[in-house]
Amino acid sequence: MAGTSERKRAFGGPALPAIIAVCGAGQCDAKTAALAEAVGREIGRRGLMLACGGLGGVMEASARGAKQAGGMTLGILPGASKLEANPWIDVPVVTGLAEGRNLILVRTADAVIALAGEYGTLSEIALALKIGKPVIGLQTWEVAPDVIPAQDAVEAVDKAVAACGSRRRLLR
């Protein structure tokens, strides 16, 4: 499977897909939503798993794109109910941690794509960089030279996959 990571399930099961986190605001304009959906669609098309905060805005648009392309989605939720997940989330993870879930999201991911966003996105960028996860920036905060810039959805996912590969995460 394209984008399959080297990690194996317990007892020699099939490899798990690489997980790409998409971080962005819970509310966004139509242009940003369209870009997020394109990112999600590209992630889904490649057989990767999309992880996000599971709510609205960039999170919902990217999850919708991934699902429309046949992909799997994981939502790391801030509250105490699975019902808060947007309708495009396959696996809702209830944390009850509010913004603390941001660390769970970036630790779970093999690479992070930060798309536009506000202070929550900024915290996800900082946390990911602190723990050594690759961060691809798409129309987002320009805060550190370690954020890898991208101009469009395909380039963002290309760079995320390449960053995972450079970390020996993918089998391609």
mmCIF file of N, CA and C in Angstrom, residues 5-102:
data_model
loop_
_atom_site.group_PDB
_atom_site.id
_atom_site.type_symbol
_atom_site.label_atom_id
_atom_site.label_comp_id
_atom_site.label_asym_id
_atom_site.label_seq_id
_atom_site.Cartn_x
_atom_site.Cartn_y
_atom_site.Cartn_z
ATOM 1 N N SER A 5 3.708 2.618 6.526
ATOM 2 C CA SER A 5 4.851 2.846 7.409
ATOM 3 C C SER A 5 5.545 1.539 7.748
ATOM 4 N N GLU A 6 6.735 1.667 8.332
ATOM 5 C CA GLU A 6 7.493 0.490 8.735
ATOM 6 C C GLU A 6 6.930 -0.144 9.993
ATOM 7 N N ARG A 7 6.109 0.597 10.737
ATOM 8 C CA ARG A 7 5.544 0.057 11.971
ATOM 9 C C ARG A 7 4.641 -1.114 11.639
ATOM 10 N N LYS A 8 4.748 -2.139 12.396
ATOM 11 C CA LYS A 8 3.899 -3.320 12.205
ATOM 12 C C LYS A 8 2.961 -3.456 13.387
ATOM 13 N N ARG A 9 1.778 -4.001 13.114
ATOM 14 C CA ARG A 9 0.856 -4.289 14.204
ATOM 15 C C ARG A 9 1.433 -5.419 15.046
ATOM 16 N N ALA A 10 0.961 -5.528 16.260
ATOM 17 C CA ALA A 10 1.417 -6.596 17.153
ATOM 18 C C ALA A 10 1.195 -7.950 16.502
ATOM 19 N N PHE A 11 2.077 -8.868 16.755
ATOM 20 C CA PHE A 11 1.983 -10.248 16.272
ATOM 21 C C PHE A 11 2.090 -10.352 14.753
ATOM 22 N N GLY A 12 2.828 -9.431 14.131
ATOM 23 C CA GLY A 12 3.139 -9.560 12.714
ATOM 24 C C GLY A 12 2.015 -9.213 11.766
ATOM 25 N N GLY A 13 1.045 -8.444 12.199
ATOM 26 C CA GLY A 13 -0.064 -8.038 11.335
ATOM 27 C C GLY A 13 0.396 -7.076 10.259
ATOM 28 N N PRO A 14 -0.547 -6.576 9.478
ATOM 29 C CA PRO A 14 -0.193 -5.675 8.378
ATOM 30 C C PRO A 14 0.358 -4.346 8.891
ATOM 31 N N ALA A 15 1.163 -3.712 8.055
ATOM 32 C CA ALA A 15 1.716 -2.408 8.406
ATOM 33 C C ALA A 15 0.600 -1.375 8.485
ATOM 34 N N LEU A 16 0.778 -0.398 9.337
ATOM 35 C CA LEU A 16 -0.183 0.689 9.471
ATOM 36 C C LEU A 16 0.160 1.802 8.487
ATOM 37 N N PRO A 17 -0.833 2.534 8.003
ATOM 38 C CA PRO A 17 -0.529 3.654 7.106
ATOM 39 C C PRO A 17 0.136 4.788 7.874
ATOM 40 N N ALA A 18 0.920 5.573 7.173
ATOM 41 C CA ALA A 18 1.471 6.775 7.787
ATOM 42 C C ALA A 18 0.318 7.691 8.173
ATOM 43 N N ILE A 19 0.488 8.425 9.248
ATOM 44 C CA ILE A 19 -0.548 9.331 9.748
ATOM 45 C C ILE A 19 -0.080 10.765 9.537
ATOM 46 N N ILE A 20 -0.863 11.511 8.775
ATOM 47 C CA ILE A 20 -0.577 12.917 8.518
ATOM 48 C C ILE A 20 -1.604 13.750 9.269
ATOM 49 N N ALA A 21 -1.148 14.588 10.185
ATOM 50 C CA ALA A 21 -2.054 15.485 10.908
ATOM 51 C C ALA A 21 -2.265 16.745 10.084
ATOM 52 N N VAL A 22 -3.506 17.182 10.022
ATOM 53 C CA VAL A 22 -3.830 18.469 9.420
ATOM 54 C C VAL A 22 -4.339 19.363 10.543
ATOM 55 N N CYS A 23 -3.628 20.456 10.767
ATOM 56 C CA CYS A 23 -3.959 21.385 11.849
ATOM 57 C C CYS A 23 -4.439 22.698 11.254
ATOM 58 N N GLY A 24 -5.482 23.248 11.828
ATOM 59 C CA GLY A 24 -6.003 24.529 11.367
ATOM 60 C C GLY A 24 -7.181 24.952 12.212
ATOM 61 N N ALA A 25 -7.687 26.126 11.934
ATOM 62 C CA ALA A 25 -8.735 26.742 12.747
ATOM 63 C C ALA A 25 -10.055 25.981 12.695
ATOM 64 N N GLY A 26 -10.814 26.099 13.775
ATOM 65 C CA GLY A 26 -12.133 25.480 13.879
ATOM 66 C C GLY A 26 -13.191 26.192 13.068
ATOM 67 N N GLN A 27 -12.880 27.381 12.589
ATOM 68 C CA GLN A 27 -13.748 28.120 11.679
ATOM 69 C C GLN A 27 -12.863 28.712 10.604
ATOM 70 N N CYS A 28 -13.326 28.669 9.354
ATOM 71 C CA CYS A 28 -12.516 29.220 8.270
ATOM 72 C C CYS A 28 -13.414 29.686 7.134
ATOM 73 N N ASP A 29 -12.835 30.480 6.246
ATOM 74 C CA ASP A 29 -13.587 30.952 5.087
ATOM 75 C C ASP A 29 -13.632 29.868 4.011
ATOM 76 N N ALA A 30 -14.419 30.116 2.974
ATOM 77 C CA ALA A 30 -14.625 29.117 1.918
ATOM 78 C C ALA A 30 -13.326 28.780 1.185
ATOM 79 N N LYS A 31 -12.462 29.757 0.968
ATOM 80 C CA LYS A 31 -11.196 29.518 0.266
ATOM 81 C C LYS A 31 -10.291 28.587 1.077
ATOM 82 N N THR A 32 -10.198 28.837 2.374
ATOM 83 C CA THR A 32 -9.382 27.984 3.241
ATOM 84 C C THR A 32 -9.983 26.590 3.347
ATOM 85 N N ALA A 33 -11.309 26.509 3.423
ATOM 86 C CA ALA A 33 -11.979 25.200 3.478
ATOM 87 C C ALA A 33 -11.703 24.398 2.213
ATOM 88 N N ALA A 34 -11.729 25.053 1.061
ATOM 89 C CA ALA A 34 -11.454 24.356 -0.202
ATOM 90 C C ALA A 34 -10.019 23.835 -0.234
ATOM 91 N N LEU A 35 -9.080 24.625 0.270
ATOM 92 C CA LEU A 35 -7.685 24.184 0.324
ATOM 93 C C LEU A 35 -7.531 23.010 1.290
ATOM 94 N N ALA A 36 -8.185 23.093 2.442
ATOM 95 C CA ALA A 36 -8.130 21.996 3.420
ATOM 96 C C ALA A 36 -8.728 20.721 2.836
ATOM 97 N N GLU A 37 -9.830 20.856 2.121
ATOM 98 C CA GLU A 37 -10.451 19.688 1.497
ATOM 99 C C GLU A 37 -9.518 19.074 0.462
ATOM 100 N N ALA A 38 -8.819 19.912 -0.301
ATOM 101 C CA ALA A 38 -7.861 19.404 -1.290
ATOM 102 C C ALA A 38 -6.708 18.668 -0.610
ATOM 103 N N VAL A 39 -6.233 19.183 0.519
ATOM 104 C CA VAL A 39 -5.175 18.495 1.277
ATOM 105 C C VAL A 39 -5.683 17.134 1.740
ATOM 106 N N GLY A 40 -6.859 17.105 2.320
ATOM 107 C CA GLY A 40 -7.433 15.841 2.781
ATOM 108 C C GLY A 40 -7.631 14.847 1.656
ATOM 109 N N ARG A 41 -8.111 15.340 0.522
ATOM 110 C CA ARG A 41 -8.330 14.467 -0.635
ATOM 111 C C ARG A 41 -7.012 13.839 -1.085
ATOM 112 N N GLU A 42 -5.952 14.638 -1.089
ATOM 113 C CA GLU A 42 -4.638 14.126 -1.496
ATOM 114 C C GLU A 42 -4.116 13.093 -0.499
ATOM 115 N N ILE A 43 -4.331 13.328 0.780
ATOM 116 C CA ILE A 43 -3.933 12.357 1.807
ATOM 117 C C ILE A 43 -4.705 11.055 1.610
ATOM 118 N N GLY A 44 -6.007 11.139 1.428
ATOM 119 C CA GLY A 44 -6.837 9.951 1.223
ATOM 120 C C GLY A 44 -6.484 9.200 -0.047
ATOM 121 N N ARG A 45 -6.231 9.952 -1.117
ATOM 122 C CA ARG A 45 -5.891 9.341 -2.411
ATOM 123 C C ARG A 45 -4.625 8.496 -2.316
ATOM 124 N N ARG A 46 -3.715 8.891 -1.451
ATOM 125 C CA ARG A 46 -2.437 8.183 -1.316
ATOM 126 C C ARG A 46 -2.486 7.039 -0.308
ATOM 127 N N GLY A 47 -3.637 6.799 0.285
ATOM 128 C CA GLY A 47 -3.749 5.701 1.239
ATOM 129 C C GLY A 47 -3.159 5.998 2.599
ATOM 130 N N LEU A 48 -2.962 7.270 2.902
ATOM 131 C CA LEU A 48 -2.464 7.684 4.207
ATOM 132 C C LEU A 48 -3.649 7.909 5.132
ATOM 133 N N MET A 49 -3.407 7.972 6.428
ATOM 134 C CA MET A 49 -4.478 8.282 7.376
ATOM 135 C C MET A 49 -4.379 9.754 7.756
ATOM 136 N N LEU A 50 -5.521 10.434 7.760
ATOM 137 C CA LEU A 50 -5.580 11.829 8.170
ATOM 138 C C LEU A 50 -5.988 11.899 9.637
ATOM 139 N N ALA A 51 -5.223 12.633 10.419
ATOM 140 C CA ALA A 51 -5.580 12.907 11.815
ATOM 141 C C ALA A 51 -5.807 14.401 11.951
ATOM 142 N N CYS A 52 -6.756 14.773 12.787
ATOM 143 C CA CYS A 52 -7.040 16.188 13.022
ATOM 144 C C CYS A 52 -7.704 16.328 14.384
ATOM 145 N N GLY A 53 -8.090 17.547 14.716
ATOM 146 C CA GLY A 53 -8.758 17.805 15.982
ATOM 147 C C GLY A 53 -10.215 17.405 16.011
ATOM 148 N N GLY A 54 -10.744 16.951 14.878
ATOM 149 C CA GLY A 54 -12.065 16.340 14.823
ATOM 150 C C GLY A 54 -13.261 17.262 14.836
ATOM 151 N N LEU A 55 -13.045 18.581 14.871
ATOM 152 C CA LEU A 55 -14.168 19.511 14.947
ATOM 153 C C LEU A 55 -14.452 20.123 13.575
ATOM 154 N N GLY A 56 -14.796 21.416 13.518
ATOM 155 C CA GLY A 56 -15.198 22.074 12.281
ATOM 156 C C GLY A 56 -14.049 22.753 11.560
ATOM 157 N N GLY A 57 -14.381 23.657 10.652
ATOM 158 C CA GLY A 57 -13.402 24.456 9.928
ATOM 159 C C GLY A 57 -12.440 23.623 9.107
ATOM 160 N N VAL A 58 -11.147 23.906 9.254
ATOM 161 C CA VAL A 58 -10.097 23.181 8.528
ATOM 162 C C VAL A 58 -10.156 21.694 8.850
ATOM 163 N N MET A 59 -10.449 21.358 10.093
ATOM 164 C CA MET A 59 -10.498 19.953 10.509
ATOM 165 C C MET A 59 -11.589 19.205 9.745
ATOM 166 N N GLU A 60 -12.774 19.777 9.690
ATOM 167 C CA GLU A 60 -13.888 19.128 8.999
ATOM 168 C C GLU A 60 -13.661 19.074 7.496
ATOM 169 N N ALA A 61 -13.187 20.166 6.916
ATOM 170 C CA ALA A 61 -12.969 20.194 5.467
ATOM 171 C C ALA A 61 -11.908 19.182 5.041
ATOM 172 N N SER A 62 -10.816 19.080 5.796
ATOM 173 C CA SER A 62 -9.765 18.122 5.429
ATOM 174 C C SER A 62 -10.260 16.688 5.595
ATOM 175 N N ALA A 63 -11.012 16.422 6.657
ATOM 176 C CA ALA A 63 -11.562 15.075 6.863
ATOM 177 C C ALA A 63 -12.551 14.723 5.755
ATOM 178 N N ARG A 64 -13.362 15.677 5.343
ATOM 179 C CA ARG A 64 -14.306 15.448 4.241
ATOM 180 C C ARG A 64 -13.548 15.071 2.966
ATOM 181 N N GLY A 65 -12.483 15.809 2.661
ATOM 182 C CA GLY A 65 -11.684 15.499 1.477
ATOM 183 C C GLY A 65 -11.084 14.107 1.536
ATOM 184 N N ALA A 66 -10.552 13.737 2.696
ATOM 185 C CA ALA A 66 -9.964 12.401 2.851
ATOM 186 C C ALA A 66 -11.010 11.318 2.641
ATOM 187 N N LYS A 67 -12.182 11.490 3.237
ATOM 188 C CA LYS A 67 -13.247 10.482 3.100
ATOM 189 C C LYS A 67 -13.729 10.392 1.660
ATOM 190 N N GLN A 68 -13.860 11.516 0.974
ATOM 191 C CA GLN A 68 -14.307 11.503 -0.418
ATOM 192 C C GLN A 68 -13.318 10.776 -1.323
ATOM 193 N N ALA A 69 -12.059 10.716 -0.905
ATOM 194 C CA ALA A 69 -11.035 10.000 -1.673
ATOM 195 C C ALA A 69 -10.832 8.577 -1.162
ATOM 196 N N GLY A 70 -11.687 8.121 -0.253
ATOM 197 C CA GLY A 70 -11.593 6.755 0.246
ATOM 198 C C GLY A 70 -10.638 6.568 1.404
ATOM 199 N N GLY A 71 -10.204 7.656 2.027
ATOM 200 C CA GLY A 71 -9.241 7.572 3.118
ATOM 201 C C GLY A 71 -9.877 7.330 4.473
ATOM 202 N N MET A 72 -9.017 7.152 5.467
ATOM 203 C CA MET A 72 -9.427 6.962 6.868
ATOM 204 C C MET A 72 -9.097 8.227 7.649
ATOM 205 N N THR A 73 -9.965 8.536 8.634
ATOM 206 C CA THR A 73 -9.766 9.740 9.434
ATOM 207 C C THR A 73 -9.808 9.429 10.924
ATOM 208 N N LEU A 74 -8.988 10.146 11.651
ATOM 209 C CA LEU A 74 -8.868 10.023 13.096
ATOM 210 C C LEU A 74 -9.061 11.413 13.684
ATOM 211 N N GLY A 75 -9.984 11.556 14.629
ATOM 212 C CA GLY A 75 -10.229 12.852 15.252
ATOM 213 C C GLY A 75 -9.865 12.825 16.723
ATOM 214 N N ILE A 76 -8.901 13.646 17.122
ATOM 215 C CA ILE A 76 -8.485 13.754 18.519
ATOM 216 C C ILE A 76 -9.317 14.888 19.135
ATOM 217 N N LEU A 77 -10.354 14.523 19.854
ATOM 218 C CA LEU A 77 -11.365 15.480 20.302
ATOM 219 C C LEU A 77 -11.000 16.150 21.624
ATOM 220 N N PRO A 78 -11.380 17.421 21.782
ATOM 221 C CA PRO A 78 -11.051 18.142 23.010
ATOM 222 C C PRO A 78 -11.969 17.824 24.182
ATOM 223 N N GLY A 79 -13.175 17.393 23.908
ATOM 224 C CA GLY A 79 -14.175 17.228 24.954
ATOM 225 C C GLY A 79 -14.333 15.802 25.430
ATOM 226 N N ALA A 80 -15.497 15.550 26.018
ATOM 227 C CA ALA A 80 -15.760 14.261 26.661
ATOM 228 C C ALA A 80 -16.820 13.445 25.940
ATOM 229 N N SER A 81 -17.092 13.759 24.677
ATOM 230 C CA SER A 81 -18.128 13.041 23.946
ATOM 231 C C SER A 81 -17.730 12.795 22.494
ATOM 232 N N LYS A 82 -17.968 11.580 22.035
ATOM 233 C CA LYS A 82 -17.749 11.251 20.626
ATOM 234 C C LYS A 82 -18.678 12.042 19.722
ATOM 235 N N LEU A 83 -19.796 12.488 20.268
ATOM 236 C CA LEU A 83 -20.795 13.196 19.472
ATOM 237 C C LEU A 83 -20.311 14.549 18.965
ATOM 238 N N GLU A 84 -19.239 15.092 19.533
ATOM 239 C CA GLU A 84 -18.732 16.379 19.059
ATOM 240 C C GLU A 84 -17.919 16.246 17.767
ATOM 241 N N ALA A 85 -17.574 15.029 17.372
ATOM 242 C CA ALA A 85 -16.797 14.821 16.144
ATOM 243 C C ALA A 85 -17.606 15.237 14.927
ATOM 244 N N ASN A 86 -16.908 15.783 13.935
ATOM 245 C CA ASN A 86 -17.597 16.102 12.685
ATOM 246 C C ASN A 86 -17.981 14.795 11.979
ATOM 247 N N PRO A 87 -18.921 14.839 11.040
ATOM 248 C CA PRO A 87 -19.440 13.600 10.444
ATOM 249 C C PRO A 87 -18.448 12.835 9.574
ATOM 250 N N TRP A 88 -17.280 13.389 9.316
ATOM 251 C CA TRP A 88 -16.299 12.744 8.442
ATOM 252 C C TRP A 88 -15.241 11.976 9.227
ATOM 253 N N ILE A 89 -15.353 11.935 10.541
ATOM 254 C CA ILE A 89 -14.360 11.255 11.386
ATOM 255 C C ILE A 89 -14.730 9.782 11.540
ATOM 256 N N ASP A 90 -13.800 8.889 11.168
ATOM 257 C CA ASP A 90 -14.005 7.446 11.328
ATOM 258 C C ASP A 90 -13.759 7.002 12.765
ATOM 259 N N VAL A 91 -12.667 7.490 13.345
ATOM 260 C CA VAL A 91 -12.269 7.067 14.684
ATOM 261 C C VAL A 91 -12.170 8.305 15.578
ATOM 262 N N PRO A 92 -13.196 8.552 16.403
ATOM 263 C CA PRO A 92 -13.118 9.678 17.333
ATOM 264 C C PRO A 92 -12.396 9.253 18.614
ATOM 265 N N VAL A 93 -11.423 10.038 19.026
ATOM 266 C CA VAL A 93 -10.694 9.770 20.263
ATOM 267 C C VAL A 93 -11.074 10.862 21.263
ATOM 268 N N VAL A 94 -11.804 10.479 22.288
ATOM 269 C CA VAL A 94 -12.292 11.412 23.304
ATOM 270 C C VAL A 94 -11.188 11.615 24.334
ATOM 271 N N THR A 95 -10.777 12.879 24.538
ATOM 272 C CA THR A 95 -9.681 13.135 25.476
ATOM 273 C C THR A 95 -10.100 13.896 26.726
ATOM 274 N N GLY A 96 -11.083 14.766 26.625
ATOM 275 C CA GLY A 96 -11.427 15.622 27.753
ATOM 276 C C GLY A 96 -10.308 16.575 28.146
ATOM 277 N N LEU A 97 -9.388 16.834 27.231
ATOM 278 C CA LEU A 97 -8.189 17.621 27.538
ATOM 279 C C LEU A 97 -8.188 19.024 26.947
ATOM 280 N N ALA A 98 -9.268 19.434 26.296
ATOM 281 C CA ALA A 98 -9.325 20.748 25.644
ATOM 282 C C ALA A 98 -8.106 20.907 24.721
ATOM 283 N N GLU A 99 -7.389 22.026 24.846
ATOM 284 C CA GLU A 99 -6.232 22.260 23.971
ATOM 285 C C GLU A 99 -5.085 21.293 24.244
ATOM 286 N N GLY A 100 -5.106 20.623 25.382
ATOM 287 C CA GLY A 100 -4.082 19.630 25.684
ATOM 288 C C GLY A 100 -4.042 18.501 24.670
ATOM 289 N N ARG A 101 -5.141 18.325 23.953
ATOM 290 C CA ARG A 101 -5.180 17.287 22.921
ATOM 291 C C ARG A 101 -4.192 17.566 21.800
ATOM 292 N N ASN A 102 -3.759 18.822 21.664
ATOM 293 C CA ASN A 102 -2.833 19.170 20.587
ATOM 294 C C ASN A 102 -1.555 18.340 20.657
#
